[in-house]
Short mmCIF file of C-alpha atoms and ligand atoms in Angstrom, two decimals:
data_model
loop_
_atom_site.label_atom_id
_atom_site.label_comp_id
_atom_site.label_asym_id
_atom_site.label_seq_id
_atom_site.Cartn_x
_atom_site.Cartn_y
_atom_site.Cartn_z
CA MET A 1 85.11 135.66 67.42
CA ASP A 2 86.29 132.16 66.43
CA THR A 3 83.67 129.42 66.47
CA PRO A 4 84.58 126.98 69.26
CA ALA A 5 85.79 123.56 68.12
CA ARG A 6 83.15 120.86 68.44
CA VAL A 7 84.59 117.67 69.89
CA ALA A 8 82.98 114.29 70.55
CA VAL A 9 84.53 112.18 73.29
CA VAL A 10 83.61 108.48 73.31
CA GLY A 11 83.72 106.85 76.75
CA ALA A 12 83.14 108.31 80.21
CA GLY A 13 85.86 106.48 82.12
CA ALA A 14 88.60 108.34 83.97
CA VAL A 15 90.33 109.19 80.69
CA GLY A 16 87.27 110.31 78.70
CA LEU A 17 85.83 112.38 81.56
CA THR A 18 89.13 114.14 82.23
CA THR A 19 89.70 114.80 78.53
CA ALA A 20 86.14 116.08 78.05
CA PHE A 21 86.57 118.52 80.95
CA ASP A 22 90.01 119.66 79.81
CA LEU A 23 88.69 120.26 76.30
CA ALA A 24 85.67 122.21 77.58
CA GLU A 25 87.85 124.27 79.90
CA ARG A 26 89.97 125.24 76.90
CA GLY A 27 86.89 126.50 75.07
CA ALA A 28 85.70 123.49 73.05
CA ARG A 29 82.04 122.49 72.75
CA VAL A 30 82.16 118.92 73.95
CA THR A 31 79.68 116.05 73.72
CA LEU A 32 80.54 112.98 75.79
CA PHE A 33 79.03 109.68 74.60
CA GLU A 34 78.84 106.83 77.12
CA ARG A 35 77.04 103.63 76.26
CA ASP A 36 76.70 102.42 79.85
CA THR A 37 77.19 104.62 82.92
CA PRO A 38 80.09 106.99 83.67
CA GLY A 39 82.81 104.96 85.38
CA GLY A 40 81.00 101.71 84.51
CA GLY A 41 83.97 100.35 82.48
CA SER A 42 87.45 99.54 83.78
CA THR A 43 87.62 102.72 85.83
CA GLY A 44 84.93 101.48 88.22
CA ARG A 45 86.97 98.29 88.71
CA ALA A 46 90.37 99.89 89.31
CA ALA A 47 92.28 99.72 92.57
CA GLY A 48 93.04 103.45 92.42
CA ILE A 49 96.75 103.12 93.21
CA CYS A 50 98.91 105.97 91.95
CA TYR A 51 102.62 106.80 92.12
CA ASP A 52 105.42 108.54 90.28
CA ALA A 53 107.96 105.73 90.74
CA TYR A 54 108.86 105.22 87.08
CA ALA A 55 112.23 104.68 85.53
CA GLU A 56 111.65 106.08 81.99
CA ASP A 57 111.68 109.84 81.44
CA ILE A 58 108.38 110.04 79.52
CA ASP A 59 106.56 108.00 82.18
CA VAL A 60 108.09 110.18 84.89
CA ALA A 61 106.87 113.38 83.21
CA VAL A 62 103.32 112.07 82.83
CA ALA A 63 103.18 110.59 86.33
CA ASP A 64 104.61 113.77 87.84
CA SER A 65 101.89 115.97 86.42
CA ALA A 66 99.21 113.37 87.24
CA MET A 67 100.28 113.18 90.90
CA ALA A 68 100.43 116.98 91.15
CA ARG A 69 96.91 117.24 89.75
CA PHE A 70 95.54 114.48 92.05
CA ARG A 71 96.98 116.51 94.93
CA ARG A 72 95.33 119.74 93.73
CA LEU A 73 92.01 117.94 93.28
CA SER A 74 92.12 116.29 96.69
CA GLY A 75 89.39 117.78 98.87
CA GLU A 76 87.26 118.88 95.90
CA GLY A 77 83.80 117.31 96.08
CA GLY A 78 84.13 113.84 97.61
CA PHE A 79 87.56 113.18 96.09
CA THR A 80 90.59 112.48 98.30
CA LEU A 81 94.13 111.47 97.45
CA HIS A 82 95.24 109.27 100.34
CA GLU A 83 98.97 109.85 100.44
CA THR A 84 100.57 106.48 101.19
CA PRO A 85 104.09 105.31 100.30
CA TYR A 86 104.39 102.60 97.66
CA VAL A 87 106.60 99.69 98.72
CA PHE A 88 107.79 97.26 96.06
CA LEU A 89 109.70 94.25 97.26
CA ALA A 90 111.54 91.09 96.25
CA ARG A 91 111.48 88.07 98.53
CA GLU A 92 114.43 86.07 99.85
CA GLY A 93 115.62 83.64 97.16
CA ASP A 94 114.38 85.80 94.29
CA ASP A 95 117.71 87.30 93.26
CA ALA A 96 116.45 88.17 89.78
CA ALA A 97 113.64 90.34 91.17
CA ALA A 98 116.01 91.94 93.67
CA ALA A 99 118.48 92.81 90.89
CA ALA A 100 115.68 94.27 88.73
CA LEU A 101 114.41 96.23 91.72
CA GLU A 102 117.85 97.67 92.47
CA GLU A 103 118.33 98.64 88.86
CA SER A 104 114.93 100.33 88.60
CA VAL A 105 115.44 102.28 91.82
CA GLU A 106 118.76 103.59 90.43
CA ARG A 107 117.00 104.71 87.25
CA MET A 108 114.16 106.30 89.21
CA ARG A 109 116.73 108.24 91.19
CA VAL A 110 118.37 109.51 88.00
CA HIS A 111 114.96 111.06 87.38
CA ASP A 112 114.89 112.59 90.89
CA ARG A 113 112.15 110.32 92.21
CA ALA A 114 111.85 110.24 96.02
CA VAL A 115 112.58 106.55 96.22
CA SER A 116 114.93 104.62 98.49
CA LEU A 117 116.31 101.11 98.63
CA VAL A 118 115.86 99.39 101.99
CA GLY A 119 116.47 96.00 103.58
CA ALA A 120 114.07 93.98 105.71
CA ASP A 121 115.01 95.58 109.05
CA GLU A 122 114.62 99.14 107.86
CA LEU A 123 111.31 98.22 106.25
CA ALA A 124 110.11 96.67 109.52
CA ASP A 125 111.14 99.77 111.47
CA ARG A 126 109.03 101.94 109.24
CA PHE A 127 105.94 99.92 108.36
CA PRO A 128 103.63 97.45 110.15
CA ILE A 129 104.05 94.71 107.54
CA ARG A 130 105.73 91.35 107.55
CA THR A 131 109.34 91.67 106.41
CA ASP A 132 111.13 88.47 107.49
CA ASP A 133 110.86 87.12 103.92
CA VAL A 134 112.06 90.34 102.27
CA LEU A 135 115.39 90.41 100.44
CA LEU A 136 115.18 93.98 99.16
CA ALA A 137 112.54 96.70 98.87
CA GLY A 138 112.06 100.06 97.23
CA VAL A 139 110.00 102.74 98.97
CA ALA A 140 108.47 105.46 96.79
CA GLU A 141 107.20 108.45 98.75
CA ASN A 142 105.21 110.28 96.08
CA ALA A 143 102.36 107.80 95.97
CA GLY A 144 98.89 107.10 97.24
CA TRP A 145 95.50 105.79 96.36
CA ALA A 146 92.13 107.28 95.57
CA ASP A 147 88.63 105.94 95.07
CA PRO A 148 88.06 105.80 91.28
CA ALA A 149 84.29 106.22 91.78
CA ALA A 150 84.89 109.50 93.62
CA TYR A 151 87.12 110.67 90.74
CA VAL A 152 84.35 109.83 88.27
CA ASP A 153 81.76 111.73 90.33
CA LEU A 154 84.03 114.74 90.62
CA PHE A 155 84.78 114.88 86.90
CA ALA A 156 81.15 114.27 85.97
CA GLU A 157 80.31 117.36 88.04
CA LYS A 158 83.21 119.35 86.60
CA CYS A 159 82.13 118.39 83.06
CA GLU A 160 78.54 119.50 83.78
CA SER A 161 79.73 122.87 85.11
CA ALA A 162 82.05 123.33 82.14
CA GLY A 163 79.10 122.79 79.77
CA VAL A 164 79.90 119.29 78.48
CA GLU A 165 76.81 117.68 76.95
CA PHE A 166 76.33 114.12 78.25
CA ARG A 167 74.83 111.45 76.00
CA VAL A 168 74.61 108.54 78.44
CA GLY A 169 73.14 105.32 77.04
CA ASP A 170 74.33 106.05 73.51
CA ALA A 171 76.67 103.40 72.11
CA VAL A 172 78.34 104.99 69.12
CA THR A 173 80.13 103.80 66.04
CA LEU A 174 82.84 105.90 64.52
CA ARG A 175 83.02 107.94 61.31
CA THR A 176 86.40 109.18 60.18
CA ASP A 177 85.90 111.17 56.98
CA PRO A 178 84.83 113.67 58.19
CA PRO A 179 85.34 112.82 61.87
CA GLY A 180 82.07 112.01 63.59
CA VAL A 181 80.03 109.43 65.45
CA ALA A 182 76.79 107.62 64.73
CA VAL A 183 74.18 106.30 67.15
CA ASP A 184 72.07 103.44 65.72
CA ASP A 185 73.77 104.15 62.39
CA VAL A 186 72.48 107.72 62.35
CA VAL A 187 75.26 110.28 62.25
CA THR A 188 74.92 112.83 65.05
CA ALA A 189 75.85 116.52 64.90
CA ARG A 190 78.96 117.59 63.00
CA PHE A 191 82.24 117.44 64.95
CA ASP A 192 85.67 118.87 64.21
CA ALA A 193 87.33 116.07 66.15
CA VAL A 194 86.51 112.79 67.87
CA VAL A 195 88.44 111.36 70.82
CA VAL A 196 88.04 107.63 71.32
CA ALA A 197 88.57 106.92 75.05
CA ALA A 198 86.51 103.73 75.03
CA GLY A 199 89.00 101.62 77.01
CA VAL A 200 89.46 98.11 75.61
CA HIS A 201 86.53 98.74 73.22
CA SER A 202 88.63 101.32 71.40
CA ARG A 203 90.21 98.61 69.24
CA ARG A 204 86.91 97.40 67.78
CA LEU A 205 85.54 100.92 67.31
CA LEU A 206 88.60 102.06 65.41
CA ALA A 207 89.05 98.82 63.46
CA GLU A 208 85.46 99.02 62.18
CA ALA A 209 86.26 102.53 60.96
CA GLY A 210 89.35 101.28 59.11
CA HIS A 211 91.99 102.28 61.68
CA PRO A 212 93.16 99.17 63.55
CA ILE A 213 95.25 99.79 66.68
CA ALA A 214 97.67 97.50 68.50
CA LEU A 215 95.60 96.93 71.63
CA LYS A 216 94.84 93.68 73.44
CA PRO A 217 92.54 93.27 76.43
CA TYR A 218 93.54 91.22 79.44
CA ARG A 219 91.58 90.36 82.56
CA ALA A 220 92.78 91.40 86.03
CA GLN A 221 91.14 90.83 89.42
CA ALA A 222 90.88 92.48 92.80
CA LEU A 223 89.12 92.09 96.14
CA VAL A 224 88.37 94.00 99.29
CA ALA A 225 88.84 92.23 102.61
CA GLY A 226 87.95 93.43 106.07
CA CYS A 227 90.89 93.54 108.50
CA ASP A 228 92.86 96.04 110.53
CA TYR A 229 95.58 97.32 108.17
CA ARG A 230 97.43 100.61 108.61
CA GLY A 231 100.37 99.88 106.32
CA PRO A 232 101.49 101.22 102.94
CA THR A 233 100.63 100.05 99.43
CA VAL A 234 102.76 96.96 98.80
CA TYR A 235 103.67 95.29 95.52
CA ASP A 236 105.29 91.89 95.99
CA ALA A 237 107.29 91.31 92.81
CA THR A 238 108.03 87.69 93.68
CA ASP A 239 104.37 86.81 94.23
CA GLU A 240 103.17 89.35 91.60
CA SER A 241 100.45 90.61 93.91
CA TYR A 242 99.64 93.94 95.51
CA LEU A 243 97.61 95.34 98.38
CA ARG A 244 96.72 98.81 99.53
CA PRO A 245 94.87 100.24 102.51
CA HIS A 246 91.09 100.49 102.10
CA PRO A 247 88.46 101.93 104.46
CA ALA A 248 87.24 98.34 105.06
CA GLY A 249 90.75 96.94 105.53
CA VAL A 250 92.70 96.14 102.36
CA LEU A 251 92.19 96.07 98.63
CA ALA A 252 94.31 93.32 97.07
CA GLY A 253 94.84 92.24 93.50
CA ASP A 254 96.28 90.96 90.53
CA GLY A 255 95.12 87.57 89.32
CA VAL A 256 95.96 88.39 85.71
CA GLU A 257 94.84 85.69 83.28
CA PRO A 258 97.06 84.72 80.34
CA VAL A 259 94.02 84.28 78.06
CA GLU A 260 92.75 87.06 75.80
CA PRO A 261 89.13 87.87 76.68
CA ASP A 262 86.47 89.19 74.31
CA PRO A 263 85.78 92.76 75.53
CA ASP A 264 82.06 92.20 74.82
CA ASP A 265 81.82 88.78 76.46
CA TRP A 266 83.94 88.19 79.54
CA ASP A 267 83.48 87.15 83.14
CA PRO A 268 83.31 90.12 85.55
CA THR A 269 83.25 87.87 88.62
CA ALA A 270 86.47 86.90 90.38
CA ASP A 271 87.81 83.35 90.08
CA ASP A 272 87.93 81.17 93.21
CA TRP A 273 91.68 80.58 92.79
CA PHE A 274 92.26 84.32 92.76
CA VAL A 275 90.23 84.93 95.92
CA ALA A 276 92.07 82.14 97.77
CA ASP A 277 95.51 83.34 96.60
CA ALA A 278 94.81 87.01 97.30
CA LEU A 279 93.51 86.33 100.82
CA ASP A 280 96.63 84.20 101.47
CA ALA A 281 98.81 87.05 100.25
CA VAL A 282 97.01 89.50 102.54
CA ARG A 283 97.30 87.10 105.48
CA HIS A 284 100.99 86.69 104.74
CA ARG A 285 101.94 90.36 104.36
CA THR A 286 99.85 91.66 107.26
CA ALA A 287 101.30 89.04 109.62
CA VAL A 288 103.46 90.93 112.07
CA GLY A 289 104.92 90.21 115.47
CA ASP A 290 107.37 87.69 116.83
CA ALA A 291 107.90 85.03 114.17
CA GLY A 292 109.56 82.54 116.56
CA GLU A 293 109.44 79.05 115.12
CA SER A 294 106.23 79.52 113.21
CA GLU A 295 104.31 81.96 111.01
CA PRO A 296 103.70 85.26 112.84
CA PRO A 297 100.05 86.04 113.54
CA SER A 298 98.03 88.16 111.07
CA ALA A 299 97.01 91.59 112.30
CA THR A 300 93.46 90.33 111.91
CA ASP A 301 92.27 87.51 109.72
CA PRO A 302 91.09 89.09 106.45
CA GLU A 303 87.41 88.54 105.75
CA LEU A 304 86.29 88.70 102.12
CA ASP A 305 84.01 91.66 101.49
CA ARG A 306 83.79 91.56 97.68
CA ALA A 307 85.84 90.45 94.69
CA TRP A 308 85.66 91.27 90.99
CA ALA A 309 87.42 91.18 87.63
CA GLY A 310 87.96 93.89 85.05
CA LEU A 311 89.73 94.44 81.75
CA CYS A 312 92.99 96.26 81.08
CA GLY A 313 94.53 97.07 77.69
CA ALA A 314 98.03 96.07 76.57
CA THR A 315 100.20 97.28 73.67
CA PRO A 316 103.27 95.63 72.09
CA ASP A 317 105.80 97.98 73.79
CA ARG A 318 103.81 98.72 76.98
CA ASN A 319 103.51 102.40 76.09
CA PRO A 320 99.92 103.63 75.64
CA LEU A 321 98.32 104.71 72.37
CA VAL A 322 97.59 108.42 72.64
CA GLY A 323 97.14 110.78 69.72
CA ALA A 324 95.74 111.04 66.20
CA VAL A 325 95.02 107.95 64.09
CA ALA A 326 93.54 110.00 61.23
CA GLU A 327 92.71 113.64 60.55
CA GLY A 328 90.58 114.77 63.52
CA VAL A 329 90.34 111.26 65.02
CA TYR A 330 92.20 110.60 68.27
CA VAL A 331 92.59 107.63 70.58
CA ALA A 332 93.64 107.31 74.24
CA ALA A 333 93.94 103.68 75.35
CA GLY A 334 96.35 100.87 76.24
CA TRP A 335 97.34 101.70 79.82
CA HIS A 336 98.70 98.38 81.11
CA GLY A 337 96.82 98.90 84.36
CA HIS A 338 97.91 102.54 84.77
CA GLY A 339 95.03 104.39 83.13
CA PHE A 340 93.55 105.71 86.34
CA MET A 341 96.80 107.10 87.68
CA TRP A 342 97.66 108.71 84.34
CA ALA A 343 94.22 110.13 83.50
CA PRO A 344 94.79 113.57 85.07
CA ALA A 345 97.86 114.11 82.89
CA ILE A 346 96.56 112.48 79.71
CA GLY A 347 93.38 114.59 79.68
CA GLU A 348 95.36 117.83 79.64
CA ARG A 349 97.86 116.68 77.04
CA LEU A 350 95.23 115.27 74.74
CA ALA A 351 93.08 118.41 75.00
CA GLU A 352 96.10 120.46 73.99
CA ALA A 353 96.86 118.14 71.08
CA VAL A 354 93.26 118.22 69.83
CA LEU A 355 92.88 122.00 70.09
CA GLY A 356 96.48 122.95 69.32
CA ASP A 357 98.67 122.41 66.33
CA GLY A 358 99.45 118.78 66.81
CA GLN A 359 101.07 116.21 69.03
CA GLU A 360 103.68 118.34 70.86
CA ALA A 361 102.01 117.80 74.22
CA ILE A 362 102.17 114.03 73.82
CA PRO A 363 105.42 112.02 73.78
CA ASP A 364 106.26 110.53 70.36
CA ALA A 365 106.58 107.17 72.10
CA PHE A 366 102.78 107.22 72.62
CA ASP A 367 101.93 107.87 68.94
CA PRO A 368 99.31 105.21 68.04
CA ARG A 369 100.56 105.15 64.45
CA ARG A 370 103.89 103.61 65.52
CA PHE A 371 102.09 100.27 65.02
CA ASP A 372 100.12 98.96 62.05
CA GLY A 373 97.50 97.49 64.35
CA ASP A 374 97.92 93.88 63.23
CA GLU A 375 100.97 93.06 65.38
CA GLU A 376 101.21 89.74 67.20
CA PHE A 377 102.40 90.26 70.77
CA ALA A 378 102.28 88.72 74.21
CA VAL A 379 100.64 90.69 77.01
CA VAL A 380 102.99 91.96 79.70
CA GLU A 381 100.91 93.17 82.62
CA GLY A 382 101.41 96.61 84.10
CA MET A 383 102.82 96.30 87.60
CA THR A 384 106.31 94.98 87.08
CA LEU A 385 109.59 96.08 88.56
CA ASP A 386 110.76 98.25 85.70
CA ASP A 387 107.71 100.47 86.26
C1 FAD B 1 91.29 94.94 88.81
C2 FAD B 1 91.87 96.19 88.23
C3 FAD B 1 92.68 97.02 89.02
C4 FAD B 1 93.23 98.18 88.47
N1 FAD B 1 93.97 98.97 89.28
C5 FAD B 1 94.48 100.14 88.80
C6 FAD B 1 95.22 101.00 89.63
O1 FAD B 1 95.41 100.72 90.82
N2 FAD B 1 95.71 102.14 89.09
C7 FAD B 1 95.53 102.47 87.78
O2 FAD B 1 96.04 103.50 87.34
N3 FAD B 1 94.80 101.67 86.97
C8 FAD B 1 94.28 100.51 87.43
N4 FAD B 1 93.58 99.69 86.62
C9 FAD B 1 93.45 100.05 85.20
C10 FAD B 1 92.37 101.08 85.02
O3 FAD B 1 91.13 100.54 85.44
C11 FAD B 1 92.25 101.49 83.53
O4 FAD B 1 93.52 101.70 82.98
C12 FAD B 1 91.46 102.78 83.41
O5 FAD B 1 90.27 102.69 84.15
C13 FAD B 1 91.14 103.05 81.95
O6 FAD B 1 90.23 104.13 81.91
P1 FAD B 1 89.54 104.50 80.54
O7 FAD B 1 88.78 105.76 80.77
O8 FAD B 1 90.57 104.49 79.46
O9 FAD B 1 88.59 103.27 80.20
P2 FAD B 1 87.19 102.81 80.85
O10 FAD B 1 87.09 103.16 82.27
O11 FAD B 1 87.01 101.39 80.46
O12 FAD B 1 86.13 103.71 80.08
C14 FAD B 1 85.77 103.45 78.74
C15 FAD B 1 84.29 103.76 78.62
O13 FAD B 1 83.92 103.71 77.24
C16 FAD B 1 82.59 103.24 77.17
N5 FAD B 1 82.37 102.75 75.82
C17 FAD B 1 82.92 101.67 75.22
N6 FAD B 1 82.47 101.55 73.96
C18 FAD B 1 81.61 102.58 73.75
C19 FAD B 1 80.80 102.99 72.64
N7 FAD B 1 80.81 102.30 71.49
N8 FAD B 1 80.04 104.10 72.77
C20 FAD B 1 80.01 104.80 73.94
N9 FAD B 1 80.74 104.45 75.02
C21 FAD B 1 81.54 103.36 74.92
C22 FAD B 1 82.56 102.14 78.24
O14 FAD B 1 81.23 101.86 78.63
C23 FAD B 1 83.41 102.75 79.34
O15 FAD B 1 82.63 103.41 80.32
C24 FAD B 1 92.99 98.53 87.11
C25 FAD B 1 92.17 97.70 86.34
C26 FAD B 1 91.61 96.56 86.88
C27 FAD B 1 90.73 95.70 86.02
#
């Protein structure tokens, strides 16, 4: 009998947990190192929105398998995929956004996505949201949201049952020749492969081991507000903000800052300007009824429940970095705000790449070695119309 491969996974966010489980299920002996708590990184701060409305074929393939897996998982443990259409819209006067929206919907349709282009009236007939400012909207049907904490709990349980060894509280550094990890500078057990799924910390970990990657952190914000909202997930491309239904009312976000934060020293609390803007955006979009001369009334005035910030990772071409950086050393990072919705598909593909013959399961466009790691680039945040 072959000896099972021994694999270390660094980071117990959505990506690391899924990858650890998928590796263990395929027969590997997996140790998962998490310096904080599972889900305590960006995953615990995500909005949990997911959809397959992409225009590029590689994104479509990944999102397709991720959505299918979310659906299969729904109902397991405390995890639920709340199926909710994803509406992305351009406001009156924003012809550039409307043109980009029309073009992306056409490309999504080439890839057989269930997405339609609608005007304000059709949107109003279907959804209880304000539409009198809408020039054009896309409606993607294969979409929803899920609670990232419930996903973390489910995969923590699945990892336990699959025999993954958890090393929670251990911050590791990386060794690459041979692949391995060290805790407090002491090298742990021997591993055949190491997967770095340490979110925005992946850059420092790999750079210190001599393998710089082209990854930049950026700070994004979200809040939960109490109100009566029964509508879809909405991305307003003109305002660059989004909201989705939440058990308390709505979860709304973006508030992306154009300043690069230090992943070890950043502000996890939301900024006042973000809270004010996001509540205004919620008030605006949930306002329905007879507009008459003035602003239509909000469904209910949103009341701030909580607000927070978190870090996302950007790459120069907006594709993630997934695959080998050296013999036996893999990375999975750089999601542009899509790491939660892609985790179910990335875990499987990465597990196959680590235990198989190479990168076939992962699109070439994700190969982390396509960059030297010292590139200068501006951050383009994730939720834009060509997604
Ligand atoms: C406000 C906000 C809203 C978002 N909304 C969405 C959304 O709606 N949909 C979506 O798909 N994505 C969303 N995202 C993005 C999403 O949060 C990330 O893409 C995703 O969580 C990345 O998961 P991960 O497992 O790669 O990283 P993380 O969840 O950050 O996990 C990395 C883990 O590695 C650990 N770690 C780091 N260094 C070490 C070390 N040296 N040793 C051991 N452990 C280490 C960390 O403690 C952390 O737990 C959002 C992000 C933010 C901030």
